CSV table of C-alpha atoms and ligand atoms in Angstrom, one decimal:
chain,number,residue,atom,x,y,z
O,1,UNK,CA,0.0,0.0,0.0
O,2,UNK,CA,2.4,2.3,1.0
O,3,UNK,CA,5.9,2.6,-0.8
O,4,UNK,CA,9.4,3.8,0.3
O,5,UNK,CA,8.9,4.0,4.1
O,6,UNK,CA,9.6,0.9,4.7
O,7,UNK,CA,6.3,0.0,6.7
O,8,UNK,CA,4.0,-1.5,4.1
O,9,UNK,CA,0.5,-1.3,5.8
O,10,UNK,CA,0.2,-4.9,5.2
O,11,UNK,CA,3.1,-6.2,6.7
O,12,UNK,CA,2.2,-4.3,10.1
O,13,UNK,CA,1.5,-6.9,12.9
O,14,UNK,CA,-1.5,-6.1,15.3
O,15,UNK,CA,-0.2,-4.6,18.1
O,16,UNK,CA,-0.3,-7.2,21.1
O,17,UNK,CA,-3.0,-6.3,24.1
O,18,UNK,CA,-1.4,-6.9,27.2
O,19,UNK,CA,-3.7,-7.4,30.1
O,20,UNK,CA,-3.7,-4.2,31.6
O,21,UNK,CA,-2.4,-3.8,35.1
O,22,UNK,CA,-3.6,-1.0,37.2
O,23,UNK,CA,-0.5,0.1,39.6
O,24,UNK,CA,-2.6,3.3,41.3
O,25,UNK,CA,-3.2,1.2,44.7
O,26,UNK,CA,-0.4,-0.4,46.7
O,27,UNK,CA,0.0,-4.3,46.5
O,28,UNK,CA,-0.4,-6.2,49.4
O,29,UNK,CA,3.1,-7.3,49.5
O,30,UNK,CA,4.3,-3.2,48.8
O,31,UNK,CA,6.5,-2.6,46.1
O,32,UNK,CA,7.9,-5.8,44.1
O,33,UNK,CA,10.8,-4.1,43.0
O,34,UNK,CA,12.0,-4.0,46.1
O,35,UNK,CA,12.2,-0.3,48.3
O,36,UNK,CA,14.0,2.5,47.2
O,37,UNK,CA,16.8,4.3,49.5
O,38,UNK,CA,16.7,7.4,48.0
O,39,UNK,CA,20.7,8.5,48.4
O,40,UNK,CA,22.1,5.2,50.4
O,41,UNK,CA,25.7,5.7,49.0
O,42,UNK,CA,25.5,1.7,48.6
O,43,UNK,CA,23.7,0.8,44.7
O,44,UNK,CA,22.9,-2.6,46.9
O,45,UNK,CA,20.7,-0.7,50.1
O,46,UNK,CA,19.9,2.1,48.0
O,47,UNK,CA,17.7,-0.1,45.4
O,48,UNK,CA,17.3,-0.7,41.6
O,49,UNK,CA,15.6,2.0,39.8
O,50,UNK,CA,12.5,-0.3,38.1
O,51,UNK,CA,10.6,1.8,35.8
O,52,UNK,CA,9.7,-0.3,33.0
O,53,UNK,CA,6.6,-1.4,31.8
O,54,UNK,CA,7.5,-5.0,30.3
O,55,UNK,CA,6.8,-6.3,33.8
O,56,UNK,CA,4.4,-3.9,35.6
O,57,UNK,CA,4.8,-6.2,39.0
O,58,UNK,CA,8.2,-4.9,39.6
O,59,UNK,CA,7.9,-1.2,39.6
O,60,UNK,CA,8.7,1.1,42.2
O,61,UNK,CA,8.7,4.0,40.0
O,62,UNK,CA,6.3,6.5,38.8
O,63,UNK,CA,6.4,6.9,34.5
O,64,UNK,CA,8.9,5.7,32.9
O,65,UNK,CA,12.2,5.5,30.4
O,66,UNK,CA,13.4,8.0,27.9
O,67,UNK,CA,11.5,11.1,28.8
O,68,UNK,CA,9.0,12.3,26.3
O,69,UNK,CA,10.5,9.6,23.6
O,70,UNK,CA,8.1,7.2,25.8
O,71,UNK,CA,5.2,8.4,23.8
O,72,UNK,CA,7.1,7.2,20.4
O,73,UNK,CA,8.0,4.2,21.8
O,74,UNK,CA,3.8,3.8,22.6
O,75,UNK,CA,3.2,4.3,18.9
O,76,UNK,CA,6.1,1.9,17.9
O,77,UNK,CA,4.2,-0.6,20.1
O,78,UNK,CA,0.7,0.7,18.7
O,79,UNK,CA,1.6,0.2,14.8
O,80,UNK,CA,3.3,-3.1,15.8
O,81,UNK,CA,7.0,-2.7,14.8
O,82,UNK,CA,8.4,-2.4,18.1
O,83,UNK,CA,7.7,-6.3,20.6
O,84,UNK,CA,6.3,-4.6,24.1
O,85,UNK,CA,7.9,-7.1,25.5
O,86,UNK,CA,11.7,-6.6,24.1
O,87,UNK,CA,14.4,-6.3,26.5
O,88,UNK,CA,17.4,-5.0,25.6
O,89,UNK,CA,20.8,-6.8,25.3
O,90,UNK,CA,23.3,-4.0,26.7
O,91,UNK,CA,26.5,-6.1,25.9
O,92,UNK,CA,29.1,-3.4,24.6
O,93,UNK,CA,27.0,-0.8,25.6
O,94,UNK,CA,29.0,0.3,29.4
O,95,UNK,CA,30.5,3.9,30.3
O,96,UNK,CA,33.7,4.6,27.9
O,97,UNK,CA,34.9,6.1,31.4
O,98,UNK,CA,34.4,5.5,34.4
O,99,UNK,CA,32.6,8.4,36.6
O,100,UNK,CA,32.1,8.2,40.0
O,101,UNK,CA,31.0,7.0,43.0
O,102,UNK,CA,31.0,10.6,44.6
O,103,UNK,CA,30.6,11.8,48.1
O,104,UNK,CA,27.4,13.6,46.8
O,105,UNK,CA,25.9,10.3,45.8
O,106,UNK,CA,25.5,9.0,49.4
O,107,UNK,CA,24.0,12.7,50.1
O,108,UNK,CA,20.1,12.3,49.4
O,109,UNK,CA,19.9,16.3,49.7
O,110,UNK,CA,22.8,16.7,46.8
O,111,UNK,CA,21.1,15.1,43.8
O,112,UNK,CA,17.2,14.3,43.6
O,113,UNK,CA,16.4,14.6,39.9
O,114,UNK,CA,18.8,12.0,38.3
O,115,UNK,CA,19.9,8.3,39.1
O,116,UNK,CA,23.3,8.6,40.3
O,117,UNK,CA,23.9,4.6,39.3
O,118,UNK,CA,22.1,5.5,36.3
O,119,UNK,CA,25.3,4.7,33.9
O,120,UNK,CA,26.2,1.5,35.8
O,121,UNK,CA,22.8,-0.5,36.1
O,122,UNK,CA,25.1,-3.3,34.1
O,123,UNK,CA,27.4,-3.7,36.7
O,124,UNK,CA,25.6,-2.8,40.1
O,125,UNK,CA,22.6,-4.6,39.3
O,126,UNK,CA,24.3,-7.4,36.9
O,127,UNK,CA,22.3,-9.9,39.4
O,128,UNK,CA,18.7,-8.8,39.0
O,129,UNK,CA,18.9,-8.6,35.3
O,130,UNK,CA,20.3,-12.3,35.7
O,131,UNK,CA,17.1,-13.5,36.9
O,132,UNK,CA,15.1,-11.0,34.5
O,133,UNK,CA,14.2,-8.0,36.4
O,134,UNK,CA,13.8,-5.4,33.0
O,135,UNK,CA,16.4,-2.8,34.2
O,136,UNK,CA,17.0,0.3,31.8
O,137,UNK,CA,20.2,2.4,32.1
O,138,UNK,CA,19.4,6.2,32.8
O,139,UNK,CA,22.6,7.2,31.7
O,140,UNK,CA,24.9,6.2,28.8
O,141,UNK,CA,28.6,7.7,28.6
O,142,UNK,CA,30.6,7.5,25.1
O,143,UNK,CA,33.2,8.9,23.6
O,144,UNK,CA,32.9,11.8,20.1
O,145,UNK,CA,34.6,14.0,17.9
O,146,UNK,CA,33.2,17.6,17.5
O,147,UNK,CA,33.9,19.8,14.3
O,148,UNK,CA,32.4,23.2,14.6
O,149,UNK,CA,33.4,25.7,12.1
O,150,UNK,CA,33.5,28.3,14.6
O,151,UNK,CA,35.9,26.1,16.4
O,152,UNK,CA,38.1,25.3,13.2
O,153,UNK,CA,38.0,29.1,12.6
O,154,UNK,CA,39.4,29.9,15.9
O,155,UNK,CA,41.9,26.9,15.4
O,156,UNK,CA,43.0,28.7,12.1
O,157,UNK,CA,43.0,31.9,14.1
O,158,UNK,CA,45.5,31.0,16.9
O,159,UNK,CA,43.1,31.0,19.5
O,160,UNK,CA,43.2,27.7,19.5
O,161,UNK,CA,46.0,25.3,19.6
O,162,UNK,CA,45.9,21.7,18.1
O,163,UNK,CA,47.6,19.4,20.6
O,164,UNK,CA,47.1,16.4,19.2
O,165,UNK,CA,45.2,15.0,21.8
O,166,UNK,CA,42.2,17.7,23.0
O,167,UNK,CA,42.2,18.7,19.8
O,168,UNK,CA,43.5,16.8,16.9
O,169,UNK,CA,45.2,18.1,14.1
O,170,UNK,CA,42.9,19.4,11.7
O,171,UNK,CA,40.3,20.9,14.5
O,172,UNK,CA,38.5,17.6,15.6
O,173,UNK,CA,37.8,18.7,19.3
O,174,UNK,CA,38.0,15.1,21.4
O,175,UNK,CA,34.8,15.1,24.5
O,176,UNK,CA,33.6,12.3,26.4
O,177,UNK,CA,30.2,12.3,26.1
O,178,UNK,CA,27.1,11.8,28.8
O,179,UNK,CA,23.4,11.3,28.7
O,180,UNK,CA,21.5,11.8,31.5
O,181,UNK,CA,17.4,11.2,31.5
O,182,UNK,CA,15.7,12.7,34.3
O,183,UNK,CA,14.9,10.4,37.4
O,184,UNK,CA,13.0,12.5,40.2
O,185,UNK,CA,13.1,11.9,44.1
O,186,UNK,CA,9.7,13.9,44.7
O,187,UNK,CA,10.2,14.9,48.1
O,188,UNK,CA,14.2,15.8,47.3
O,189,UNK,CA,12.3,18.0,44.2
O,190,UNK,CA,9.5,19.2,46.1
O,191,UNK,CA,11.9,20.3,49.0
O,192,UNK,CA,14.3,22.2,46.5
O,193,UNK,CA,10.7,23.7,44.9
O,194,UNK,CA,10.2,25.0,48.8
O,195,UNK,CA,6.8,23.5,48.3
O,196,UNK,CA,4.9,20.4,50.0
O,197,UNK,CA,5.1,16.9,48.1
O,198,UNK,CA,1.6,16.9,47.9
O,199,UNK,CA,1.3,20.4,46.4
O,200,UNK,CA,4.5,18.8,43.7
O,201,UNK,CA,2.4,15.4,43.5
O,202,UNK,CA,-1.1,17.6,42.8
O,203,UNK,CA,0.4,19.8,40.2
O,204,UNK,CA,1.9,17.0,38.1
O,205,UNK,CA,-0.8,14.7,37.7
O,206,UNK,CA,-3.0,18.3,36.7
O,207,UNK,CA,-0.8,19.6,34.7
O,208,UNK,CA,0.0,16.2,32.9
O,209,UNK,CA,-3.9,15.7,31.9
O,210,UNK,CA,-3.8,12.9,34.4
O,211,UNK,CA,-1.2,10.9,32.8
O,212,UNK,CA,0.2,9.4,36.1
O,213,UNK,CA,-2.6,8.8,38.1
O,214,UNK,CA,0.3,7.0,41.2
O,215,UNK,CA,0.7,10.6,41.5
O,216,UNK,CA,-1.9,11.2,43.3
O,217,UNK,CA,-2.7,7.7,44.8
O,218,UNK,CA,0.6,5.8,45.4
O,219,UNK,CA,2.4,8.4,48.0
O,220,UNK,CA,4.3,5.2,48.6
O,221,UNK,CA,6.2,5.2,45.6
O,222,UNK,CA,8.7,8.0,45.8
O,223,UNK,CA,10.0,7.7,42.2
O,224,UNK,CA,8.7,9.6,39.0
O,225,UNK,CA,10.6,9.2,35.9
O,226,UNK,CA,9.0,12.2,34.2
O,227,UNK,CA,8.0,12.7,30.2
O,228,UNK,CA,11.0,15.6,29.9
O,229,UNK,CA,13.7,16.1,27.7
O,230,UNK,CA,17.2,15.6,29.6
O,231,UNK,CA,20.8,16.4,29.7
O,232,UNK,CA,23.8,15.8,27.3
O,233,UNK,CA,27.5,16.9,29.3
O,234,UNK,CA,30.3,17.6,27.1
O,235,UNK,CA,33.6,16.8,29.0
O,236,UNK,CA,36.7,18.2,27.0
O,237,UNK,CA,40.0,17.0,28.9
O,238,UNK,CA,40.8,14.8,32.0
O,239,UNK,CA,37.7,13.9,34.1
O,240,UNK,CA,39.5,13.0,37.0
O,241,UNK,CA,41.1,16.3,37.1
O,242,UNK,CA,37.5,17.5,38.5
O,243,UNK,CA,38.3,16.5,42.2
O,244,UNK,CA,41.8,17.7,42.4
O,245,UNK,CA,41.9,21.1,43.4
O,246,UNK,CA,45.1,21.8,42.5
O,247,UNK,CA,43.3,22.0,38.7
O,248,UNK,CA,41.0,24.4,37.0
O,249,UNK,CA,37.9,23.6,35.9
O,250,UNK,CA,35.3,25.6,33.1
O,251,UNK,CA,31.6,25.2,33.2
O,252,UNK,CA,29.3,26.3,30.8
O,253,UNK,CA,25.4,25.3,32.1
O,254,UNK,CA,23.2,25.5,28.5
O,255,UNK,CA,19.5,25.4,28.1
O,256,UNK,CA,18.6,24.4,25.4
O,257,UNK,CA,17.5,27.3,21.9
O,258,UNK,CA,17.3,25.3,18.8
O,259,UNK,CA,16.7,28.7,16.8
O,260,UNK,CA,20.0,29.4,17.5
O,261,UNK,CA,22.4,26.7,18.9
O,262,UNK,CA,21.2,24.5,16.0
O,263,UNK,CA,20.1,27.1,13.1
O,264,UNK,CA,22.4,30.4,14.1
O,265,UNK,CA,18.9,32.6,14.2
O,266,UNK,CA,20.2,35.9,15.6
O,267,UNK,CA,17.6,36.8,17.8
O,268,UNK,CA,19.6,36.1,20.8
O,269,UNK,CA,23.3,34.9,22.4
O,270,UNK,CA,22.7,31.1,22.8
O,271,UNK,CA,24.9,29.7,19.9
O,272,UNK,CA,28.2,32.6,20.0
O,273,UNK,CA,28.0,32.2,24.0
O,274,UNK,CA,28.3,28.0,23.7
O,275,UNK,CA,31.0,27.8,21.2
O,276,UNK,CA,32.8,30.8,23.9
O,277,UNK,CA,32.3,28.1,27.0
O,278,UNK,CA,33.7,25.6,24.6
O,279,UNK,CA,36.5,27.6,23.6
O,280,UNK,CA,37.1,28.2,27.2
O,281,UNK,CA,36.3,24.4,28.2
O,282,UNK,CA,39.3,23.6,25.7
O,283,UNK,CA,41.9,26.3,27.1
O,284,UNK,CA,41.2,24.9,30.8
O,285,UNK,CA,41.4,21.5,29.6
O,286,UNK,CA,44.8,22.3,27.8
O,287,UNK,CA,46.3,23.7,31.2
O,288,UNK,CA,46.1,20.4,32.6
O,289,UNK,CA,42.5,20.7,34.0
O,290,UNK,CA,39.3,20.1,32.5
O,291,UNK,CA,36.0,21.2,30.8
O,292,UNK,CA,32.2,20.8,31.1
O,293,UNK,CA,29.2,22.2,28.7
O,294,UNK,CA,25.8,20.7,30.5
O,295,UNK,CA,22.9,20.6,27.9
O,296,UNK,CA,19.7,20.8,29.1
O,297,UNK,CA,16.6,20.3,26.8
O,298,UNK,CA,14.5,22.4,27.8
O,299,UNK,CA,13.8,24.9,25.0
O,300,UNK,CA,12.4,28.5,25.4
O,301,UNK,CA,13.3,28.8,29.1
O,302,UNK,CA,10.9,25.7,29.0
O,303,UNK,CA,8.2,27.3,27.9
O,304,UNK,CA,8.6,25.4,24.3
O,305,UNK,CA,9.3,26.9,21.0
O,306,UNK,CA,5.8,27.5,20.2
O,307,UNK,CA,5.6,29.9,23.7
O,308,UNK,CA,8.7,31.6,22.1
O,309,UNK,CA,7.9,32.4,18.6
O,310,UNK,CA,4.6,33.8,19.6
O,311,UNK,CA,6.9,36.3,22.3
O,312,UNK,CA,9.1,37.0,19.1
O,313,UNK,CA,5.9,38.2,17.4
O,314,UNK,CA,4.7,40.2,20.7
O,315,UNK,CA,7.8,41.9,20.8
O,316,UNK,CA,8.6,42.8,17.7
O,317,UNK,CA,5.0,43.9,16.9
O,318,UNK,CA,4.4,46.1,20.2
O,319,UNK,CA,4.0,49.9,20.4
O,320,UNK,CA,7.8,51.2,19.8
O,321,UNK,CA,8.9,48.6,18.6
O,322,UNK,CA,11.1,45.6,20.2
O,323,UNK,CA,12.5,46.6,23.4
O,324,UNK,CA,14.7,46.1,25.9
O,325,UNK,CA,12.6,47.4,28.5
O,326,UNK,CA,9.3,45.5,27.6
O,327,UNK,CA,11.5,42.5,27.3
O,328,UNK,CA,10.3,40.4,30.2
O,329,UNK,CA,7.3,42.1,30.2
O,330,UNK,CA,6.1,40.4,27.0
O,331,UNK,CA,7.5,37.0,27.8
O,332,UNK,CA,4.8,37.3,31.2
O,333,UNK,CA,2.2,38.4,29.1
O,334,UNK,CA,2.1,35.6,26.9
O,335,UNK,CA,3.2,32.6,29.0
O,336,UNK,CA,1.6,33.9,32.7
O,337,UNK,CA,5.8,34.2,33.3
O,338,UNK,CA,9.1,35.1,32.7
O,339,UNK,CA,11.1,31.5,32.8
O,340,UNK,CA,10.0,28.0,34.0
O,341,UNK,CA,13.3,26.8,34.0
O,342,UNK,CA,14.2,25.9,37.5
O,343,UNK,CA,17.7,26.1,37.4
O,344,UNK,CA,17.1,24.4,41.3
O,345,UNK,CA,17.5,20.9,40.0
O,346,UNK,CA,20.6,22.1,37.4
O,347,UNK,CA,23.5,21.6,40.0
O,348,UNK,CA,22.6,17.5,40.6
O,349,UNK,CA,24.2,16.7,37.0
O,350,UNK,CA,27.6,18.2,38.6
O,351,UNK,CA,27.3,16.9,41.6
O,352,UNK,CA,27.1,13.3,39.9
O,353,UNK,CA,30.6,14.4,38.0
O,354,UNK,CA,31.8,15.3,41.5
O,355,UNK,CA,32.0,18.8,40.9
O,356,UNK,CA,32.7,21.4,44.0
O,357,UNK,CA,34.2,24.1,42.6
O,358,UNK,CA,34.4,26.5,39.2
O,359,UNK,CA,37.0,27.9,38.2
O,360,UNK,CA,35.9,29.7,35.1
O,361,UNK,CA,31.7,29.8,34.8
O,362,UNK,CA,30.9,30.6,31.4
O,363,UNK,CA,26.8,32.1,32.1
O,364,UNK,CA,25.3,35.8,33.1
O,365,UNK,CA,22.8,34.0,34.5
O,366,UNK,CA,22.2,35.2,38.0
O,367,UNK,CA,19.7,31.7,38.9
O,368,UNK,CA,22.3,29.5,37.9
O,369,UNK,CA,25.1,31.3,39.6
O,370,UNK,CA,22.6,31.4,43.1
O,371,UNK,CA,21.8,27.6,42.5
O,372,UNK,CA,25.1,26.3,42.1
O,373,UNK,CA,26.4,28.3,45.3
O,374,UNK,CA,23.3,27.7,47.4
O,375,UNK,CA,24.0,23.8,46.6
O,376,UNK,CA,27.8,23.9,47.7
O,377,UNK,CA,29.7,24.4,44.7
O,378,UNK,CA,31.9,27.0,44.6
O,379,UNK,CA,32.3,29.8,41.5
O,380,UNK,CA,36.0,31.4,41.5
O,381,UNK,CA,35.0,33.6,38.0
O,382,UNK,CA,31.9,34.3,35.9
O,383,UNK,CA,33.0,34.6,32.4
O,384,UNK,CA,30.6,37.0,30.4
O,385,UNK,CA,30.0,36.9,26.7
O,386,UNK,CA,32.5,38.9,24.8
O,387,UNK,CA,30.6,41.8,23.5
O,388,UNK,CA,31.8,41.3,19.9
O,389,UNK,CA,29.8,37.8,20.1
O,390,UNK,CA,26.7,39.3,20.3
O,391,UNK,CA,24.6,39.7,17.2
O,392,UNK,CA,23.4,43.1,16.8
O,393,UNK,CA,19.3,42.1,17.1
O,394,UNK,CA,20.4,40.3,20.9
O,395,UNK,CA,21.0,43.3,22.0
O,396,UNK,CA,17.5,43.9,23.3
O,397,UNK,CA,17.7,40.4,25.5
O,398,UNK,CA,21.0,40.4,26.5
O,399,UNK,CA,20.8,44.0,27.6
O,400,UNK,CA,17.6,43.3,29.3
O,401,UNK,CA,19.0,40.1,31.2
O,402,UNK,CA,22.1,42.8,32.3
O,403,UNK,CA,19.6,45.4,33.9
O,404,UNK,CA,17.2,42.3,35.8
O,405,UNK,CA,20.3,40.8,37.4
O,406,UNK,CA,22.7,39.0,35.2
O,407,UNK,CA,26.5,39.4,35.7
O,408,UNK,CA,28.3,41.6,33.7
O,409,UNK,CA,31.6,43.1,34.0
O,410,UNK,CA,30.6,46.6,32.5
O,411,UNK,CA,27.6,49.1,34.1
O,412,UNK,CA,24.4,47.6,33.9
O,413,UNK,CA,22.0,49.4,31.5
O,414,UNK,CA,19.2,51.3,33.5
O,415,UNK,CA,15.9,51.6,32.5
O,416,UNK,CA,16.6,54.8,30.2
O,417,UNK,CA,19.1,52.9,28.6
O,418,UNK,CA,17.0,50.1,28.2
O,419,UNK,CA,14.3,51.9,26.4
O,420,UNK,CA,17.0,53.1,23.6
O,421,UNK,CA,18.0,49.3,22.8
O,422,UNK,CA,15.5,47.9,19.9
O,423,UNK,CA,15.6,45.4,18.0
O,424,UNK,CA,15.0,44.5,14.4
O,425,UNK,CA,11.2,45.0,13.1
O,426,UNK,CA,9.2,42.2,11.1
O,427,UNK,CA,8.8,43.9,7.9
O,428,UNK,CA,12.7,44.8,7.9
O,429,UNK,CA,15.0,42.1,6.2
J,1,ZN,ZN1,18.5,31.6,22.2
């Protein structure tokens, strides 16, 4: 019926019906997959993360694997091309390096929004998935290659230097690379939120249409694997130079602006200020310490792109024009408020790496400074964006962010100054 995508209607399989099994009351004999221990420094005491959904008798966890690509994975299941019941062979599949255990791991204050043992289910658990508990890794570590041409242009430019082994010759930058999918301790989130975990529990099951009704009815079960994008960390250099202090270490923390970072829109600083923290990633690195970009996805200050465009449109169609001093304003006036991004979860990715102090912090951004300090980790420098790197039409955020509260190391603009900053028009190519 159908030709060249592969999936002939004819061929599909009917998708298997499972009998379903409700998990919103508690079993008799409590949670099969055993209880969790929610930052017991030991992977034994501390429990296996069960979240998947091939055996619904040995959950302990709220939701599920791979974020929002659960959904895909439902219509994979749905059309038939994808066995419900697969589990995964992981041989070949371990960390490239090895990371961890930390102090902060046996801390359950320290991290509360990702699985700590998430890389090394393989090896921590190797005895339940002997007798067939479906364990998923929550983390997966490799090893890449990165060619950027602003990164091969600062190569040819001096700024740069090819060492043959952080950068190869020719410009190849070498990173270690890490996944991380989100794995929430709801009273460790609620906590950082300042709010009950009823109030957290509430909220999510609302807000989700209902899609995890354990939410609400299964306060026994402390772990929610929620439908969210999650993390990618570049290392460049020597991880284990992270916990010596005798060596420097450069942090850039990302969110993620596909308008930019992936398509070099101009609108704002995302993609000039993330190849400057990788440029200063690699100089750290190359003085014998090391380097980390974090990349969370979570577009639009996690609002979501469509949220964002429709701001563009506010902005640039408002009386006088787009301006830095309506900035914010038209962000709340669209979306109810200015950013949803909660940088209170951000530090838990470093403290997996083991991270307790930065040298060099490559962000402006005042909540991610506050959030790293108020978890522990100290900031020696915040690194601005050199001005030359910002496009002439990110002026009106960048300027905007300097006057709310974002480090700079010139005057801030005041509101005067603020209203003088515009950006480009709609009509005006
Ligand atoms: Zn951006």
């Amino acid at each position: 019926m159908s030709e060249g995508n592969g999936l002939a209607m004819g061929e599909l399989k009917a998708p298997k019906r499972r009998h379903i099994v409700l998990a919103s009351h508690p079993s008799r004999s409590g949670l099969k997959g055993g209880p969790v221990q929610w930052g017991h420094g030991d992977p034994a005491q501390r429990g296996a993360i069960v979240a998947t959904v091939t055996d619904p008798n040995h959950r302990n966890a709220i939701g599920t694997h791979s974020g929002s690509y659960s959904v895909y994975r439902a219509l994979a299941v749905a059309s038939g091309v994808l066995d419900p019941d697969h589990k995964p062979d992981f041989t070949n599949t371990a960390p490239t390096i090895a990371i961890g255990p930390h102090p902060s791991w046996a801390d359950p204050e320290k991290i509360v929004s990702l699985d700590p043992f998430g890389a090394l289910v393989g090896e921590v658990y190797a005895s339940l998935l002997t007798e067939g508990i479906d364990l998923r890794p929550t983390i997966a570590v490799t090893r890449a290659h990165i060619q950027m041409p602003e990164l091969l242009e600062a190569v040819r430019q001096g700024r740069i230097k090819e060492d043959g082994e952080i950068v190869k010759p020719g410009g190849d930058l070498v990173v270690t690379k890490a996944a991380v999918e989100p794995v929430w301790h709801l009273p460790g989130v609620a906590q950082r939120l300042g709010v009950s975990e009823d109030d957290l529990r509430y909220a999510l099951f609302e807000q989700t249409g209902g899609m995890f009704p354990e939410l609400v009815t299964r306060p026994d079960v402390k772990v929610f694997l929620p439908p969210i994008g999650g993390i990618t960390v570049y290392i460049i250099g020597d991880l284990a130079t992270i916990t010596d202090p005798a060596r420097p270490l450069a942090v850039r923390v990302h969110d993620e602006c596909n308008g930019s970072d992936v398509f070099g829109s101009d609108i704002c600083t995302c993609r000039p200020y993330l190849v400057h923290g990788l440029e200063e990633c690699i100089a750290t690195a190359q003085q014998g310490g090391a380097g980390l970009i974090v990349y969370f996805r979570k577009e639009g200050r996690a609002l979501g792109e469509v949220t964002k465009f429709l701001v563009y449109n506010a902005r640039k169609r408002q009386v006088g024009g787009d301006r830095a001093d309506a900035y914010f304003a038209r962000t709340e006036c669209v979306a109810g408020v200015q950013d949803v991004r909660f940088q209170e979860l951000m530090p838990d990715v470093l403290h997996w790496l083991g991270v307790t102090r930065i040298d060099r912090f490559v962000s402006m951004s005042d909540m991610k400074y506050n959030a790293l300090v108020r978890s522990g980790i100290e900031i020696v420098e915040r690194v601005p964006i050199p001005d030359e790197l910002v496009p002439p039409d990110a002026r009106v955020e960048i300027e905007a962010k300097k006057a709310a509260g974002y480090y700079t190391d010139q005057v801030a603009p005041t509101e005067e100054d603020l209203a003088q900053i515009k950006g480009r028009g709609l009509e005006q190519s």
